[in-house]
C-alpha positions in Angstrom: 21.8 -77.2 -126.9 19.0 -78.1 -124.4 21.0 -77.7 -121.2 21.9 -74.0 -122.6 18.3 -73.1 -123.2 17.5 -74.1 -119.8 20.4 -72.2 -118.4 19.0 -69.1 -120.5 15.5 -69.3 -119.9 15.0 -71.6 -117.0 13.9 -75.2 -116.3 10.3 -74.3 -116.1 10.5 -73.1 -119.5 12.6 -75.8 -120.4 9.9 -78.5 -119.2 7.4 -76.7 -121.2 9.7 -77.1 -124.5 9.8 -80.7 -123.5 6.2 -81.1 -123.3 5.6 -79.8 -126.7 8.1 -82.1 -128.0 6.4 -85.2 -126.5 3.1 -84.0 -127.7 4.3 -83.3 -131.3 6.0 -86.6 -131.5 2.6 -88.4 -130.2 0.7 -86.5 -132.6 3.2 -87.7 -135.5 3.5 -91.5 -135.0 0.7 -94.4 -135.8 -1.3 -95.6 -132.8 0.8 -98.9 -132.9 4.3 -96.8 -132.2 5.2 -95.6 -128.9 7.3 -92.3 -128.1 8.8 -91.9 -124.7 10.9 -89.6 -123.3 14.7 -91.6 -122.9 16.3 -89.3 -120.4 16.8 -85.3 -120.3 16.1 -84.1 -123.4 16.3 -87.5 -125.4 13.3 -89.2 -126.6 12.6 -92.6 -128.5 10.3 -93.5 -130.7 9.7 -97.2 -131.1 8.0 -98.1 -134.6 7.1 -101.8 -134.9 7.1 -103.4 -138.4 8.7 -100.1 -139.7 11.3 -100.7 -142.7 14.4 -98.4 -142.1 13.8 -96.2 -145.0 10.2 -95.6 -143.7 11.4 -94.8 -140.3 13.9 -92.3 -141.6 11.3 -90.4 -143.7 9.1 -90.4 -140.8 12.0 -89.1 -138.3 12.4 -86.4 -141.1 9.1 -85.6 -140.8 9.0 -85.1 -137.1 12.1 -82.9 -137.2 10.3 -80.6 -139.6 7.1 -80.6 -137.3 9.1 -79.8 -134.1 11.3 -77.2 -136.1 8.1 -75.2 -137.4 7.1 -74.7 -133.8 7.8 -71.2 -132.2 8.7 -70.6 -128.7 7.0 -67.8 -127.3 7.8 -67.6 -123.7 4.4 -67.0 -121.9 5.8 -64.4 -119.4 7.2 -61.9 -121.5 5.5 -62.5 -124.9 9.1 -63.0 -126.5 9.7 -65.3 -129.3 12.9 -67.0 -128.3 12.9 -68.9 -131.5 12.4 -72.7 -132.6 13.5 -76.2 -131.5 15.5 -78.2 -133.8 16.0 -81.9 -133.5 18.7 -84.8 -134.5 17.7 -88.1 -134.7 19.3 -91.6 -134.9 17.3 -94.1 -136.6 18.1 -98.0 -136.7 16.2 -101.2 -137.0 16.3 -104.0 -134.5 18.1 -107.2 -135.8 16.4 -110.2 -134.1 17.9 -111.9 -131.8 20.2 -109.2 -131.0 20.9 -108.0 -127.6 18.7 -105.0 -127.1 21.6 -103.0 -126.1 23.4 -103.3 -129.2 20.5 -102.0 -130.5 20.2 -99.0 -128.7 23.9 -98.2 -128.9 23.5 -98.2 -132.4 20.9 -95.5 -132.3 23.0 -93.6 -130.0 25.6 -93.9 -132.5 23.6 -92.6 -135.6 22.2 -90.0 -132.9 25.6 -88.4 -132.4 26.4 -89.1 -136.2 23.7 -86.4 -136.8 24.8 -84.3 -133.9 28.4 -84.1 -135.4 27.3 -83.6 -138.5 25.6 -80.2 -137.6 22.3 -81.1 -135.8 19.0 -80.7 -137.1 19.1 -83.9 -139.5 18.4 -87.8 -139.3 21.4 -90.1 -139.6 21.0 -94.1 -139.6 22.8 -97.0 -139.4 22.4 -100.5 -140.4 22.7 -103.4 -137.9 25.7 -105.7 -139.2 25.1 -108.2 -141.5 21.8 -106.6 -143.1 
């Protein structure tokens, strides 16, 4: 519910939260992986040569590392709680269209949000 967070606490604080999430993701992945902001409050983590069960485990580790952070508003020193994240995980099925791959990850993400948020859901490509 990041839009609500921004509306309540302001976009400057929201930007700091985005930076905290990005930093936590970058620190939590291996050197050959890539974490990137995908848009708004969405991030993508690309894990080359990683099997789906290992990617799901890493997503859970990242989710817990982010949830362990406490948010303190610098200007007021007020504790405003913690961040939770939902993750959608899938694997690329060569030679599929990259759009199908991204759409499957999105489907898994929305499944996680529908399941109550702060969880990891995954989808296998068809035929695997």
